[in-house]
Tab-separated table of C-alpha atoms in Angstrom:
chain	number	residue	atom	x	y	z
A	1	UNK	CA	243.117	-115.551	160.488
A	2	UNK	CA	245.642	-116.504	158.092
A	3	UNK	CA	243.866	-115.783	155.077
A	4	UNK	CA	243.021	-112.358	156.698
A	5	UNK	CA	246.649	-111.742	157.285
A	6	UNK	CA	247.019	-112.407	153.615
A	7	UNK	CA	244.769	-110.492	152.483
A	8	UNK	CA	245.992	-107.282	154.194
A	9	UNK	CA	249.753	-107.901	153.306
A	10	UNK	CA	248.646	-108.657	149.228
A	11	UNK	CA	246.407	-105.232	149.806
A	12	UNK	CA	249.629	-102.906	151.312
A	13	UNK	CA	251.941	-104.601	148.323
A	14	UNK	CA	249.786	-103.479	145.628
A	15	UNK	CA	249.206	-100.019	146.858
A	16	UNK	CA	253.061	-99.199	147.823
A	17	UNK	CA	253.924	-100.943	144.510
A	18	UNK	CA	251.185	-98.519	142.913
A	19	UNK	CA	252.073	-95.088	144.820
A	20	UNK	CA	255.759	-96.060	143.215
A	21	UNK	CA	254.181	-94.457	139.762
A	22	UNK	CA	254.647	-90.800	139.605
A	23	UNK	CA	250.526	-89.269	139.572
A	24	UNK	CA	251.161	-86.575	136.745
A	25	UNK	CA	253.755	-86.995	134.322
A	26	UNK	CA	255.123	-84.953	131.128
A	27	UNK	CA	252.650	-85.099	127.951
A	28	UNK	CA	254.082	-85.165	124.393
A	29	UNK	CA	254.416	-82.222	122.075
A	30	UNK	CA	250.680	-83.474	120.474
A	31	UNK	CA	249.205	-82.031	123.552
A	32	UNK	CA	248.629	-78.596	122.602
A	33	UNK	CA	244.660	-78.058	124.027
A	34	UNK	CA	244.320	-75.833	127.378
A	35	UNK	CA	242.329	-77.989	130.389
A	36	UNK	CA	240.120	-75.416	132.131
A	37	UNK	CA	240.813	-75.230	136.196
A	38	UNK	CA	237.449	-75.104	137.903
A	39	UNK	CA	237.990	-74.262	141.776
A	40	UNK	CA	234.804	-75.063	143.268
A	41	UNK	CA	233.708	-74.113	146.593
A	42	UNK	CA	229.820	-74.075	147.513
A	43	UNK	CA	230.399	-70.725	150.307
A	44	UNK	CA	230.547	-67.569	148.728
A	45	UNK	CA	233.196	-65.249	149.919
A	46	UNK	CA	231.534	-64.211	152.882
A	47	UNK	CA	231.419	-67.662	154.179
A	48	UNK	CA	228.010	-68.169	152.782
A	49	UNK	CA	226.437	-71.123	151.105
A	50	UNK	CA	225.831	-69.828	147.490
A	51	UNK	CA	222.087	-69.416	146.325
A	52	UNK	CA	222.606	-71.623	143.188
A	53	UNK	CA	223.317	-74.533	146.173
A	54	UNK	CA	220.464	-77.111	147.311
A	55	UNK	CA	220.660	-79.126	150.756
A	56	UNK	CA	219.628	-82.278	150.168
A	57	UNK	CA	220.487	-83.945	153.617
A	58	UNK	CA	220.973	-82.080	157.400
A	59	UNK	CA	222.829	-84.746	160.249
A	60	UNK	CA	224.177	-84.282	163.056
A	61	UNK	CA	226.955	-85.702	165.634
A	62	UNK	CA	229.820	-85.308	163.197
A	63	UNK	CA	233.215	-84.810	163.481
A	64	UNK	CA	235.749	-83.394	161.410
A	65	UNK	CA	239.554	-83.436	160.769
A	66	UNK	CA	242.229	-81.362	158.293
A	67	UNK	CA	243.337	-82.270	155.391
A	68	UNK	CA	240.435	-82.993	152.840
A	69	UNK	CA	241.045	-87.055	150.977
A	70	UNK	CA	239.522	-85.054	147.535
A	71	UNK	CA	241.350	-81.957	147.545
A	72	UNK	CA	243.455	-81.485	150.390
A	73	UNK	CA	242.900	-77.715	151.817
A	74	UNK	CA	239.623	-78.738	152.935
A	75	UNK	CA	237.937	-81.341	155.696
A	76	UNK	CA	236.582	-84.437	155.987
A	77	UNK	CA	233.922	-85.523	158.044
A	78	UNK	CA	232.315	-88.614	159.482
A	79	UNK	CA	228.872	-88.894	161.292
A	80	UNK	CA	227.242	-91.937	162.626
A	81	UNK	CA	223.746	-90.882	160.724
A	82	UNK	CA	225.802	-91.253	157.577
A	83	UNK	CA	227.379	-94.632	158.395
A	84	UNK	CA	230.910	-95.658	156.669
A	85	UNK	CA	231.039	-93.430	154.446
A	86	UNK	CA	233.109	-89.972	154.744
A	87	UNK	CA	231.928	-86.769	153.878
A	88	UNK	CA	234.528	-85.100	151.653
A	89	UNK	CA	235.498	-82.736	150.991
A	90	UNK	CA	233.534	-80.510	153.067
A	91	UNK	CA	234.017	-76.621	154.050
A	92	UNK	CA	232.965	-74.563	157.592
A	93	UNK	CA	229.722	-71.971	157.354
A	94	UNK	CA	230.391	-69.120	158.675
A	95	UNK	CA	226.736	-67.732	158.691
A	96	UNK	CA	226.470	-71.135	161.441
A	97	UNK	CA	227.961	-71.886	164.334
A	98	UNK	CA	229.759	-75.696	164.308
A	99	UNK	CA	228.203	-76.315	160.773
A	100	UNK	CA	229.800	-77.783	157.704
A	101	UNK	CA	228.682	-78.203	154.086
A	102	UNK	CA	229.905	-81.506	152.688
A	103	UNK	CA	229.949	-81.871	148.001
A	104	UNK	CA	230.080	-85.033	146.881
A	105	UNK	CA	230.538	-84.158	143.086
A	106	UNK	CA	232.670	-81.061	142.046
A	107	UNK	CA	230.148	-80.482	138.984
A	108	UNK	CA	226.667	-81.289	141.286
A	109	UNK	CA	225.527	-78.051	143.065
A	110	UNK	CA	224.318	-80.122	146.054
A	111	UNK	CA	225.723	-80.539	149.486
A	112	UNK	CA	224.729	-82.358	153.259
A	113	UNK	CA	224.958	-79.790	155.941
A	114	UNK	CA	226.501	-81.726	158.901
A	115	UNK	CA	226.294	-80.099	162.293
A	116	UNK	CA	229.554	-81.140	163.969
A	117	UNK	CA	230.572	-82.042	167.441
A	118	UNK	CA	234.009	-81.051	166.849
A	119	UNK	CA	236.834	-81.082	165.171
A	120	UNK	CA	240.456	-83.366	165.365
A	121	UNK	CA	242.348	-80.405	165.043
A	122	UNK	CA	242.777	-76.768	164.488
A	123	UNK	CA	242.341	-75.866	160.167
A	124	UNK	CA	242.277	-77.014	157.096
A	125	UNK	CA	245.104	-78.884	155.127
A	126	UNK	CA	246.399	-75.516	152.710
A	127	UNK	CA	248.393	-77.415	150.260
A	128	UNK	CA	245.780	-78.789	147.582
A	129	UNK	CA	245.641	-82.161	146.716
A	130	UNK	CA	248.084	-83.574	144.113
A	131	UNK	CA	245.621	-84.748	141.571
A	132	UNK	CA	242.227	-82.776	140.572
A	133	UNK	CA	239.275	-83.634	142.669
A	134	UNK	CA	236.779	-84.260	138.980
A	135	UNK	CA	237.694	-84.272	135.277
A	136	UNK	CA	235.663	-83.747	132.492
A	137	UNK	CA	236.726	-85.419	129.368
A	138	UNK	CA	235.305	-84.457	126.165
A	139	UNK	CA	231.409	-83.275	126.262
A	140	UNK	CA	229.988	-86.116	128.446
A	141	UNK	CA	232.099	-87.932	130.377
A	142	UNK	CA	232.966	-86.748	134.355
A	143	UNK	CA	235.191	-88.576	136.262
A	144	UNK	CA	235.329	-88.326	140.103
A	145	UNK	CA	238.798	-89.003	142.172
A	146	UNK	CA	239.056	-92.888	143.649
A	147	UNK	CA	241.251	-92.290	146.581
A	148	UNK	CA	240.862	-95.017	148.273
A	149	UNK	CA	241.583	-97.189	145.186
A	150	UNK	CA	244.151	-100.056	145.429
A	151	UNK	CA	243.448	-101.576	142.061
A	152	UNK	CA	246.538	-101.636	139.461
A	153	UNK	CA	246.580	-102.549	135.779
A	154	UNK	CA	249.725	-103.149	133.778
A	155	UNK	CA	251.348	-101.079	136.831
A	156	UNK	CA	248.893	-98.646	136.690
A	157	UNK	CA	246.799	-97.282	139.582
A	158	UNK	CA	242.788	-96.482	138.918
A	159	UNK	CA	242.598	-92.919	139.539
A	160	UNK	CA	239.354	-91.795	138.747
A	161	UNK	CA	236.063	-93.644	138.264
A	162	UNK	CA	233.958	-92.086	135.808
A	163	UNK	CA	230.559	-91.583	133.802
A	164	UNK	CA	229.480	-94.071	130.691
A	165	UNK	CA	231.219	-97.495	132.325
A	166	UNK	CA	234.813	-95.258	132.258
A	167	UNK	CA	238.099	-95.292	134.203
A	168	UNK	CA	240.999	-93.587	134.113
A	169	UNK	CA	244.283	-95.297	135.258
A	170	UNK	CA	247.518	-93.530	136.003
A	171	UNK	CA	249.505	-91.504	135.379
A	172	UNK	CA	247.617	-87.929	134.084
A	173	UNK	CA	249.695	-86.586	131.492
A	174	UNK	CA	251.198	-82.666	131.887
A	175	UNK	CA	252.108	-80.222	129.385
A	176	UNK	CA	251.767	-76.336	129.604
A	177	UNK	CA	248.283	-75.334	130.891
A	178	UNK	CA	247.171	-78.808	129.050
A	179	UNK	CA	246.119	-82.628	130.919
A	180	UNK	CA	245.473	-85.616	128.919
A	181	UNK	CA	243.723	-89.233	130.907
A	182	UNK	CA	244.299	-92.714	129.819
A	183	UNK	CA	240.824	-93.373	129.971
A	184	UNK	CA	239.603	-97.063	130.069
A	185	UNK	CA	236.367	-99.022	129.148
A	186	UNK	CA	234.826	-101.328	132.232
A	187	UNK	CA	231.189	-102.184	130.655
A	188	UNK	CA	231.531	-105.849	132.782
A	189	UNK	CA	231.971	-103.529	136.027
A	190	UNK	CA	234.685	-105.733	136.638
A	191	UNK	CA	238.072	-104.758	137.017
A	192	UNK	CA	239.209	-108.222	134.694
A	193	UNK	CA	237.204	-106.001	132.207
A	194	UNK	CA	239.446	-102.821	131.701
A	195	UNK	CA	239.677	-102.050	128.713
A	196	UNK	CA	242.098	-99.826	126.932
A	197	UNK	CA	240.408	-97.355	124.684
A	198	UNK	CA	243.517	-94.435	124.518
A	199	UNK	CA	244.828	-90.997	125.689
A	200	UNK	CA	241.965	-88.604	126.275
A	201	UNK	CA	241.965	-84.401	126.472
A	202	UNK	CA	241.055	-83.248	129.858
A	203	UNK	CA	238.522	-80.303	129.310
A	204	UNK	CA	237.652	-79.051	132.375
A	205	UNK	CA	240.164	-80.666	135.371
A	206	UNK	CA	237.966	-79.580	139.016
A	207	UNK	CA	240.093	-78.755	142.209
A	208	UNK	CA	238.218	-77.544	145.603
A	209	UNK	CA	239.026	-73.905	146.721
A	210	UNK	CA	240.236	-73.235	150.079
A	211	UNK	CA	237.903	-72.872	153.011
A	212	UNK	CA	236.591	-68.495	153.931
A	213	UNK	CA	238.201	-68.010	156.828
A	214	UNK	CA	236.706	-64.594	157.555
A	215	UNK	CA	234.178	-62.447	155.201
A	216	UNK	CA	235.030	-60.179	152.534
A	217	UNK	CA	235.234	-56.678	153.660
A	218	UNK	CA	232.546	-54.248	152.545
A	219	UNK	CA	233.710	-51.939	150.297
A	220	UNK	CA	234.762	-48.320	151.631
A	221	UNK	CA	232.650	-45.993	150.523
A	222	UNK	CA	234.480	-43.581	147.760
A	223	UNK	CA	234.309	-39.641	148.919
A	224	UNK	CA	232.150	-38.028	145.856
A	225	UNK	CA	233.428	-34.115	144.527
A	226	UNK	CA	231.184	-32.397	145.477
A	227	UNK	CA	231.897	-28.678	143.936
A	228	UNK	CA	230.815	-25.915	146.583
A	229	UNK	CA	227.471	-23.804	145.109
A	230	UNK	CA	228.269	-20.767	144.033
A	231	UNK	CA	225.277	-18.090	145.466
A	232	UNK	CA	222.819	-16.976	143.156
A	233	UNK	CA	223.333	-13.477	142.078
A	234	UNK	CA	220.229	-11.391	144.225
A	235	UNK	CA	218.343	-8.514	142.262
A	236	UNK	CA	218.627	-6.129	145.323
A	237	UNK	CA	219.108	-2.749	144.215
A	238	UNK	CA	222.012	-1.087	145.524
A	239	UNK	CA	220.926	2.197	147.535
A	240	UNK	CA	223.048	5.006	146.063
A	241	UNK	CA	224.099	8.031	148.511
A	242	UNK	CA	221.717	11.181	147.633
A	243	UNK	CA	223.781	14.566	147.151
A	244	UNK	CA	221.715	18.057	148.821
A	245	UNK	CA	222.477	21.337	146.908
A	246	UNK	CA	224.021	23.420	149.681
A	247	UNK	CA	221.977	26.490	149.451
């Protein structure tokens, strides 16, 4: 029990002494490259799963709650069918009754569609999360958010776990419309492994878009001018009064 006690207390250190490190902080004049913002949401705006979207999993007996880990102004789920892990973030169908659509990856057009039981509360989180939910750095390497991370390095959180044995460890760097990772090798998958290898340009930087709450409105139709017909001239011929010679 002791050593569990421990445990637990060394766990909450390192993560307060770890959420004492601002997430984003300023970048240096040398970052001068724009980092796209991808807000990715698999419903289309009438609350619609979009046709570029595959299921790959249906479960049931879920239940959700506000305030999505990834991105905030979205929900997370949890189901017994899909054991400890949550489902997040995830957004409500409104082509379904009770039915949510859970993306794992910002970049993977694949979701589970979880048919819920109910939910904790009444909406969505709407203040986005602080950090982006994915990053893409360079042409090949995606990175997806580690929120649950308590792992610190030189008094740096991980942030992101990512593609091609890569971390990133905080802070994100901010300047203008541009973000810039300190991305880090881990090819032992150990975290005594980390590896320095610099200051990366954030291409794309992925955030999740805010849940349809009602469908778009179809467009009014726009009244056409329509000029009146003029009448076609008729070839009648017009009787003309006939004058008798008074005798």
């Amino acid at each position: 029990m002791l050593a569990v006690r421990s445990s637990l207390v060394l766990v909450v250190f390192i993560a307060l002494f770890a959420l004492a490190e601002p997430l984003i902080t300023p970048a240096g004049a040398d970052s001068h490259r724009s980092t796209t913002v991808d807000n990715v949401s698999p419903l289309d705006a009438n609350g619609a799963l979009k046709a570029t979207y595959k299921v790959t999993r249906q479960i049931g007996h879920g239940v959700c709650q506000t305030g999505s880990y990834q991105v905030g102004n979205a929900y997370r789920c949890t189901s017994p069918a899909a054991g400890s892990v949550t489902l997040d973030p995830c957004w409500p169908l409104l082509t379904a009754a009770s039915t949510m659509v859970c993306q794992q990856k910002p970049w993977a057009p694949q979701v589970v569609e979880l048919h819920e039981i109910g939910r904790a509360d009444g909406g969505p989180n709407a203040k986005p999360a602080p950090l982006p939910w994915g990053l893409r750095i360079g042409a090949k390497i995606r990175c997806l958010r580690d929120v649950g991370a308590v792992f610190v390095l030189d008094g740096h959180l991980l942030l992101y776990h990512c593609s091609q044995h890569r971390d990133v460890l905080g802070p994100l760097q901010s300047r203008g419309g541009s973000l810039r990772a300190h991305l880090y090798r881990n090819d032992a998958h150990t975290r005594s492994g980390e590896k320095s290898v610099g200051w990366r340009q954030v291409a794309i930087a992925w955030r999740g878009a805010a849940p349809v709450t009602s469908p778009s409105p179809s467009p009014t139709p726009t009244p056409t001018d329509t000029a009146t017909p003029t009448p076609a001239p008729t070839d009648t011929p017009t009787a003309t009064a006939s004058t008798t010679p008074t005798m």
